[in-house]
Amino acid sequence: MVFNSYSFALFFVLLLVLHNLPLPWKVKKINLLLASYLFYSLWNPPFILLLWLSTVVDFYAARLIAREQRPMPRKLLLTISLVLNLGMLSYFKYGGFLLENFTLLLSSVGIAFQATKPDIILPVGISFYTFVTLSYTLDVYRRKTEPEPSFLNFALFVTYFPHLVAGPIVRPEDLIPQFKEPHRATTQQMTWGLFLLSLGLFMKVVVADTLLASSADTVFGVPFPVQPLDAWMGVMAFSGQIFCDFAGYSTCAIGISLCLGFILPDNFRYPYAAIGFSDFWRRWHITLSTWLRDYLYIPLGGNRKGNVRTYINLMITMLLGGLWHGASWNFVIWGGLHGIFLCAERLIREWTGRRQRSFAGKNQADPGLTGSMAQASMVPVSLNGKLGNFGLALLTLLLVDITWVFFRAPDFGSAMKILLCMFGVIPNGPAMLTSLDILKVSSVTVVLISCHWLMRDSSLVQLGKRMPWWLLSLVWTAMLILLILTQKTSNSFIYFQF
Amino acid sequence: MHMNSLSKAGILTLIFVLTFVVGWELYWRSQHLALSYNDDESLWAHTRKEIYQTSPSRPVLIGSSRVKFDLDLEAWQRVTGEKPVQLALVGTSPRPLLNDLANDPNFKGTVIIDVTEGLFFTPDGSFPEREATKRVEFYPKWSLSQQLSFHINHLLEDHLYFLDEERLSLQPLLTDLPVPPRPDTWGGPKFPKEFVVNRFDRQSTMTDAMVADTSIQNKVKAMWLEIGGHSPKQGVDGPLLTAILNSVKQSVDQIRARGGKVIFVRMPSDGPFHEAEKMGYPREKYWDRLLAHTQTAGIHFEDYPVLSKYQCPEWSHLAPKDAITFTEDIIPILQQKTGWFINRNGAKTPATTASLSNHQ
């Protein structure tokens, strides 16, 4: 079931009614759990078995891990959980990819091997709920959290429908404590939740699907080069589309959950106003980047094992983060590029830090140097000022957009073709986008960047508090009217495939 | 924001939105547009479910827009007592649909294939072929959730005129904006809103305004000329054509091997549209070769005075009234041509075989 469908609207209304009836808290939780299973099974009922398997194994594995004091059996239990979760993920998500690359490897050494392409359907949301259950088992293993004694609470933590298929990737401490006490949305939470749901649907249905998707599909779908303007517009369209699609989903999820009285963590914080890549990853898919930081980067050693290891750890984390998005080398390249940019940024920061330190040392001996160094750093504009920061944010977005080419293109060749078109190396392709397409993409891009820049140090809640109520109502009305006008329902969210 | 302020914003929003919906609905009703259903992938999938109880009296129709306009399903039902299963898709090639029926081991019914040469003989990967393939691929993925949404949407569409994605949603409304065109690009045809409405059984029909107003008809004719300007002037040839014919034959043979029945039909067209079709797709090279290669019967409207007497208001499709008589006229020809038993219990006076030509 997708949030932008009539079936979900019916489901949600019925669930809200049920959740607000004077029933015991345990019954309400059972209702939520059954509703979550129904929500999931309406895609492909058999895959609910995988969800059950993951839930049951991790619940009992964590209990046994907590009870066991000896290191080896604890490791063994953790390994069982990891093998099961990552094994399912590998089979369903990477089975075909691994086989394809194995075949290529054999043929490269002269062994002719032709395997039948496996007909594997990817269970919706498997990457997300696998990370949710893994975080629980790993936290229990590290004694960061106690195992949850109630199977109902744990099953609801894993299966809770707002986050189940596309995040935010929740941690045990985010949700389980909320399930222990009766929760019901206050009027304020309900209204704000409905506003967030409207905003999320607006972002997905109106902006991503209606204003941007067709331009991105056109440019990335043609097998021949296009004009540089079209290539840039296609990439900008996808850049806006993927943000509005994914952040739209997260906003819907947070809003829906709030209507039920539960708070989910933020997943996006105006990423297209990020200054640099480490800032970008503090703002984009926050629950994934913190998951990778806590369960991959830091266990690898993080920045505690010297400079070289830090860069290696960064690259490993980003390459695997890329692969998490999909079974394709393009995703690995996308992750790799982000890794390289993060490393480059770190290098620049270290170099600048060293320069500043040595300059500060010299400055004590020769105060006249201050002015000339300051002048040297003001080319072309001061990077400390607002304009300089805005320039750096635009540069970051430009580089992020270049990485999106690999994310969206169907293969490496197509990605290179688009990049060559963007930078005028192939200048003579045909024009593909109409004036209206260009108008839509450029308008949305300008509005999006402006909103992100203006909101980068703020939040929707703060904005809502500052706005007069009638203005909030006008904005809300405009979004809903456009949503009703669009009439597009049931388009899947891009991140469902991951 | 205080709780009171948020509640006030929510209530005011509700009032604004409800007012808009009522006003928007009344506005479109005042424009005398007939109610139209979204002919989307869900409606197609819903119809696709019906193929397993088909017979010569209740055939599956595949093809392009002509069979959707020209064969009136209710008229057919009045004659045979049963309504055909309309699977044709506007602006697409029926070959992916034929292939889909051929590959479905449970399908043993009757297929009438509308041949519009410019769409039928398009290679794999071309736009008309791709669009039809999308529908075929959607059907097995039509989830329970999407099916539920479809039925809820149906309830709403029955009563709300403005729920018309093809004509009245944001996308077509934006397309109507007076934005100057970019040189060397084409955003696709912009048909007038009055051209066509879709019924829930997937029948397409011209609106009364379209039938009555020649200026609207001229706008559609202008669109055909525009489409013609962006289409290949000559049809596929050589090995590509042979490959298409071979794939059609394979599908037809698969259906026949299970006891199914197949016939090709060439629906009427006239004016410059028909002239361009004759030049781009000469009959002997495409239609005649198709019938010979697949060893299948075909009905070409030009061969039967009773079918070629019609004029298309916009050169390519029949007006609703003509579609009714055309349907009544083609049923006896189908029966005579194939020897199939078509139940005609509710039939009006059938056309006599004397009025039929004996052409292939």
mmCIF file of N, CA, C and O in Angstrom, chain B residues 247-293:
data_model
loop_
_atom_site.group_PDB
_atom_site.id
_atom_site.type_symbol
_atom_site.label_atom_id
_atom_site.label_comp_id
_atom_site.label_asym_id
_atom_site.label_seq_id
_atom_site.Cartn_x
_atom_site.Cartn_y
_atom_site.Cartn_z
ATOM 1 N N SER B 247 6.621 -12.661 -35.762
ATOM 2 C CA SER B 247 6.198 -12.656 -34.353
ATOM 3 C C SER B 247 4.677 -12.701 -34.252
ATOM 4 O O SER B 247 4.120 -13.359 -33.380
ATOM 5 N N VAL B 248 3.995 -11.999 -35.182
ATOM 6 C CA VAL B 248 2.524 -12.033 -35.172
ATOM 7 C C VAL B 248 2.041 -13.447 -35.486
ATOM 8 O O VAL B 248 1.144 -13.984 -34.821
ATOM 9 N N LYS B 249 2.676 -14.042 -36.467
ATOM 10 C CA LYS B 249 2.247 -15.408 -36.849
ATOM 11 C C LYS B 249 2.436 -16.372 -35.674
ATOM 12 O O LYS B 249 1.561 -17.196 -35.391
ATOM 13 N N GLN B 250 3.552 -16.239 -35.014
ATOM 14 C CA GLN B 250 3.818 -17.129 -33.879
ATOM 15 C C GLN B 250 2.727 -16.980 -32.812
ATOM 16 O O GLN B 250 2.207 -17.965 -32.283
ATOM 17 N N SER B 251 2.360 -15.743 -32.518
ATOM 18 C CA SER B 251 1.333 -15.516 -31.499
ATOM 19 C C SER B 251 -0.013 -16.065 -31.948
ATOM 20 O O SER B 251 -0.734 -16.709 -31.176
ATOM 21 N N VAL B 252 -0.352 -15.800 -33.212
ATOM 22 C CA VAL B 252 -1.638 -16.283 -33.743
ATOM 23 C C VAL B 252 -1.673 -17.811 -33.685
ATOM 24 O O VAL B 252 -2.678 -18.415 -33.266
ATOM 25 N N ASP B 253 -0.572 -18.438 -34.075
ATOM 26 C CA ASP B 253 -0.516 -19.908 -34.063
ATOM 27 C C ASP B 253 -0.660 -20.453 -32.646
ATOM 28 O O ASP B 253 -1.323 -21.469 -32.427
ATOM 29 N N GLN B 254 -0.037 -19.767 -31.693
ATOM 30 C CA GLN B 254 -0.138 -20.209 -30.287
ATOM 31 C C GLN B 254 -1.591 -20.182 -29.820
ATOM 32 O O GLN B 254 -2.062 -21.106 -29.163
ATOM 33 N N ILE B 255 -2.288 -19.127 -30.159
ATOM 34 C CA ILE B 255 -3.696 -19.005 -29.730
ATOM 35 C C ILE B 255 -4.538 -20.082 -30.412
ATOM 36 O O ILE B 255 -5.363 -20.754 -29.782
ATOM 37 N N ARG B 256 -4.297 -20.255 -31.709
ATOM 38 C CA ARG B 256 -5.078 -21.259 -32.456
ATOM 39 C C ARG B 256 -4.801 -22.676 -31.936
ATOM 40 O O ARG B 256 -5.697 -23.503 -31.885
ATOM 41 N N ALA B 257 -3.536 -22.915 -31.570
ATOM 42 C CA ALA B 257 -3.176 -24.264 -31.103
ATOM 43 C C ALA B 257 -3.953 -24.638 -29.839
ATOM 44 O O ALA B 257 -4.165 -25.818 -29.567
ATOM 45 N N ARG B 258 -4.418 -23.645 -29.105
ATOM 46 C CA ARG B 258 -5.206 -23.933 -27.892
ATOM 47 C C ARG B 258 -6.694 -23.908 -28.175
ATOM 48 O O ARG B 258 -7.508 -23.925 -27.258
ATOM 49 N N GLY B 259 -7.047 -23.749 -29.454
ATOM 50 C CA GLY B 259 -8.461 -23.721 -29.809
ATOM 51 C C GLY B 259 -9.034 -22.317 -29.913
ATOM 52 O O GLY B 259 -10.242 -22.146 -30.102
ATOM 53 N N GLY B 260 -8.194 -21.308 -29.793
ATOM 54 C CA GLY B 260 -8.666 -19.924 -29.900
ATOM 55 C C GLY B 260 -8.861 -19.508 -31.360
ATOM 56 O O GLY B 260 -8.476 -20.228 -32.286
ATOM 57 N N LYS B 261 -9.465 -18.348 -31.533
ATOM 58 C CA LYS B 261 -9.761 -17.850 -32.879
ATOM 59 C C LYS B 261 -9.240 -16.422 -33.020
ATOM 60 O O LYS B 261 -9.279 -15.648 -32.067
ATOM 61 N N VAL B 262 -8.790 -16.105 -34.254
ATOM 62 C CA VAL B 262 -8.209 -14.786 -34.483
ATOM 63 C C VAL B 262 -8.696 -14.231 -35.818
ATOM 64 O O VAL B 262 -8.822 -14.967 -36.799
ATOM 65 N N ILE B 263 -8.962 -12.942 -35.849
ATOM 66 C CA ILE B 263 -9.263 -12.271 -37.130
ATOM 67 C C ILE B 263 -8.711 -10.837 -37.064
ATOM 68 O O ILE B 263 -8.666 -10.230 -35.984
ATOM 69 N N PHE B 264 -8.245 -10.362 -38.232
ATOM 70 C CA PHE B 264 -7.772 -8.973 -38.323
ATOM 71 C C PHE B 264 -8.874 -8.098 -38.910
ATOM 72 O O PHE B 264 -9.635 -8.549 -39.787
ATOM 73 N N VAL B 265 -8.936 -6.878 -38.443
ATOM 74 C CA VAL B 265 -9.945 -5.941 -38.956
ATOM 75 C C VAL B 265 -9.268 -4.604 -39.253
ATOM 76 O O VAL B 265 -8.493 -4.107 -38.434
ATOM 77 N N ARG B 266 -9.565 -4.073 -40.437
ATOM 78 C CA ARG B 266 -9.072 -2.727 -40.770
ATOM 79 C C ARG B 266 -10.272 -1.788 -40.714
ATOM 80 O O ARG B 266 -11.197 -1.879 -41.520
ATOM 81 N N MET B 267 -10.251 -0.896 -39.704
ATOM 82 C CA MET B 267 -11.363 0.029 -39.475
ATOM 83 C C MET B 267 -11.281 1.213 -40.452
ATOM 84 O O MET B 267 -10.214 1.513 -40.973
ATOM 85 N N PRO B 268 -12.397 1.913 -40.644
ATOM 86 C CA PRO B 268 -12.407 2.999 -41.643
ATOM 87 C C PRO B 268 -11.525 4.189 -41.256
ATOM 88 O O PRO B 268 -11.351 4.508 -40.083
ATOM 89 N N SER B 269 -10.999 4.813 -42.284
ATOM 90 C CA SER B 269 -10.373 6.137 -42.151
ATOM 91 C C SER B 269 -10.635 6.837 -43.476
ATOM 92 O O SER B 269 -10.934 6.184 -44.479
ATOM 93 N N ASP B 270 -10.549 8.130 -43.505
ATOM 94 C CA ASP B 270 -10.753 8.806 -44.797
ATOM 95 C C ASP B 270 -9.985 10.116 -44.884
ATOM 96 O O ASP B 270 -9.191 10.433 -43.986
ATOM 97 N N GLY B 271 -10.199 10.812 -45.989
ATOM 98 C CA GLY B 271 -9.530 12.100 -46.173
ATOM 99 C C GLY B 271 -8.022 11.959 -46.312
ATOM 100 O O GLY B 271 -7.503 10.874 -46.608
ATOM 101 N N PRO B 272 -7.319 13.025 -46.054
ATOM 102 C CA PRO B 272 -5.856 13.007 -46.185
ATOM 103 C C PRO B 272 -5.182 11.960 -45.300
ATOM 104 O O PRO B 272 -4.127 11.452 -45.630
ATOM 105 N N PHE B 273 -5.853 11.651 -44.172
ATOM 106 C CA PHE B 273 -5.284 10.634 -43.276
ATOM 107 C C PHE B 273 -5.204 9.299 -44.018
ATOM 108 O O PHE B 273 -4.162 8.629 -44.041
ATOM 109 N N HIS B 274 -6.304 8.935 -44.648
ATOM 110 C CA HIS B 274 -6.342 7.658 -45.355
ATOM 111 C C HIS B 274 -5.375 7.662 -46.544
ATOM 112 O O HIS B 274 -4.705 6.650 -46.817
ATOM 113 N N GLU B 275 -5.292 8.807 -47.203
ATOM 114 C CA GLU B 275 -4.370 8.911 -48.350
ATOM 115 C C GLU B 275 -2.930 8.693 -47.884
ATOM 116 O O GLU B 275 -2.151 7.987 -48.524
ATOM 117 N N ALA B 276 -2.594 9.321 -46.757
ATOM 118 C CA ALA B 276 -1.226 9.169 -46.230
ATOM 119 C C ALA B 276 -0.968 7.715 -45.828
ATOM 120 O O ALA B 276 0.122 7.178 -46.048
ATOM 121 N N GLU B 277 -1.991 7.068 -45.259
ATOM 122 C CA GLU B 277 -1.834 5.663 -44.868
ATOM 123 C C GLU B 277 -1.602 4.781 -46.089
ATOM 124 O O GLU B 277 -0.776 3.863 -46.067
ATOM 125 N N LYS B 278 -2.344 5.097 -47.162
ATOM 126 C CA LYS B 278 -2.193 4.279 -48.377
ATOM 127 C C LYS B 278 -0.794 4.443 -48.978
ATOM 128 O O LYS B 278 -0.229 3.502 -49.516
ATOM 129 N N MET B 279 -0.279 5.664 -48.873
ATOM 130 C CA MET B 279 1.065 5.897 -49.434
ATOM 131 C C MET B 279 2.149 5.265 -48.561
ATOM 132 O O MET B 279 3.088 4.651 -49.057
ATOM 133 N N GLY B 280 2.014 5.442 -47.265
ATOM 134 C CA GLY B 280 3.047 4.938 -46.340
ATOM 135 C C GLY B 280 2.985 3.433 -46.157
ATOM 136 O O GLY B 280 4.009 2.779 -45.923
ATOM 137 N N TYR B 281 1.778 2.912 -46.221
ATOM 138 C CA TYR B 281 1.571 1.479 -45.948
ATOM 139 C C TYR B 281 0.692 0.870 -47.037
ATOM 140 O O TYR B 281 -0.474 0.564 -46.796
ATOM 141 N N PRO B 282 1.227 0.695 -48.234
ATOM 142 C CA PRO B 282 0.408 0.146 -49.318
ATOM 143 C C PRO B 282 -0.220 -1.190 -48.913
ATOM 144 O O PRO B 282 0.436 -2.015 -48.276
ATOM 145 N N ARG B 283 -1.458 -1.329 -49.279
ATOM 146 C CA ARG B 283 -2.237 -2.480 -48.820
ATOM 147 C C ARG B 283 -1.577 -3.813 -49.142
ATOM 148 O O ARG B 283 -1.486 -4.702 -48.296
ATOM 149 N N GLU B 284 -1.086 -3.945 -50.371
ATOM 150 C CA GLU B 284 -0.545 -5.251 -50.778
ATOM 151 C C GLU B 284 0.721 -5.621 -49.985
ATOM 152 O O GLU B 284 0.999 -6.783 -49.750
ATOM 153 N N LYS B 285 1.431 -4.564 -49.550
ATOM 154 C CA LYS B 285 2.703 -4.821 -48.852
ATOM 155 C C LYS B 285 2.507 -5.098 -47.359
ATOM 156 O O LYS B 285 3.334 -5.766 -46.744
ATOM 157 N N TYR B 286 1.433 -4.568 -46.805
ATOM 158 C CA TYR B 286 1.245 -4.713 -45.356
ATOM 159 C C TYR B 286 0.009 -5.558 -45.019
ATOM 160 O O TYR B 286 0.118 -6.656 -44.495
ATOM 161 N N TRP B 287 -1.170 -5.049 -45.338
ATOM 162 C CA TRP B 287 -2.403 -5.762 -44.961
ATOM 163 C C TRP B 287 -2.477 -7.131 -45.628
ATOM 164 O O TRP B 287 -2.631 -8.153 -44.944
ATOM 165 N N ASP B 288 -2.327 -7.157 -46.954
ATOM 166 C CA ASP B 288 -2.453 -8.436 -47.667
ATOM 167 C C ASP B 288 -1.378 -9.417 -47.213
ATOM 168 O O ASP B 288 -1.631 -10.613 -47.043
ATOM 169 N N ARG B 289 -0.169 -8.878 -47.009
ATOM 170 C CA ARG B 289 0.930 -9.748 -46.593
ATOM 171 C C ARG B 289 0.705 -10.281 -45.175
ATOM 172 O O ARG B 289 1.047 -11.428 -44.871
ATOM 173 N N LEU B 290 0.123 -9.449 -44.339
ATOM 174 C CA LEU B 290 -0.174 -9.872 -42.962
ATOM 175 C C LEU B 290 -1.131 -11.064 -42.966
ATOM 176 O O LEU B 290 -0.912 -12.065 -42.272
ATOM 177 N N LEU B 291 -2.205 -10.941 -43.777
ATOM 178 C CA LEU B 291 -3.193 -12.020 -43.822
ATOM 179 C C LEU B 291 -2.565 -13.294 -44.407
ATOM 180 O O LEU B 291 -2.780 -14.394 -43.897
ATOM 181 N N ALA B 292 -1.773 -13.114 -45.479
ATOM 182 C CA ALA B 292 -1.174 -14.282 -46.137
ATOM 183 C C ALA B 292 -0.142 -14.941 -45.219
ATOM 184 O O ALA B 292 -0.118 -16.162 -45.074
ATOM 185 N N HIS B 293 0.687 -14.123 -44.587
ATOM 186 C CA HIS B 293 1.766 -14.668 -43.760
ATOM 187 C C HIS B 293 1.217 -15.410 -42.547
ATOM 188 O O HIS B 293 1.766 -16.435 -42.139
#
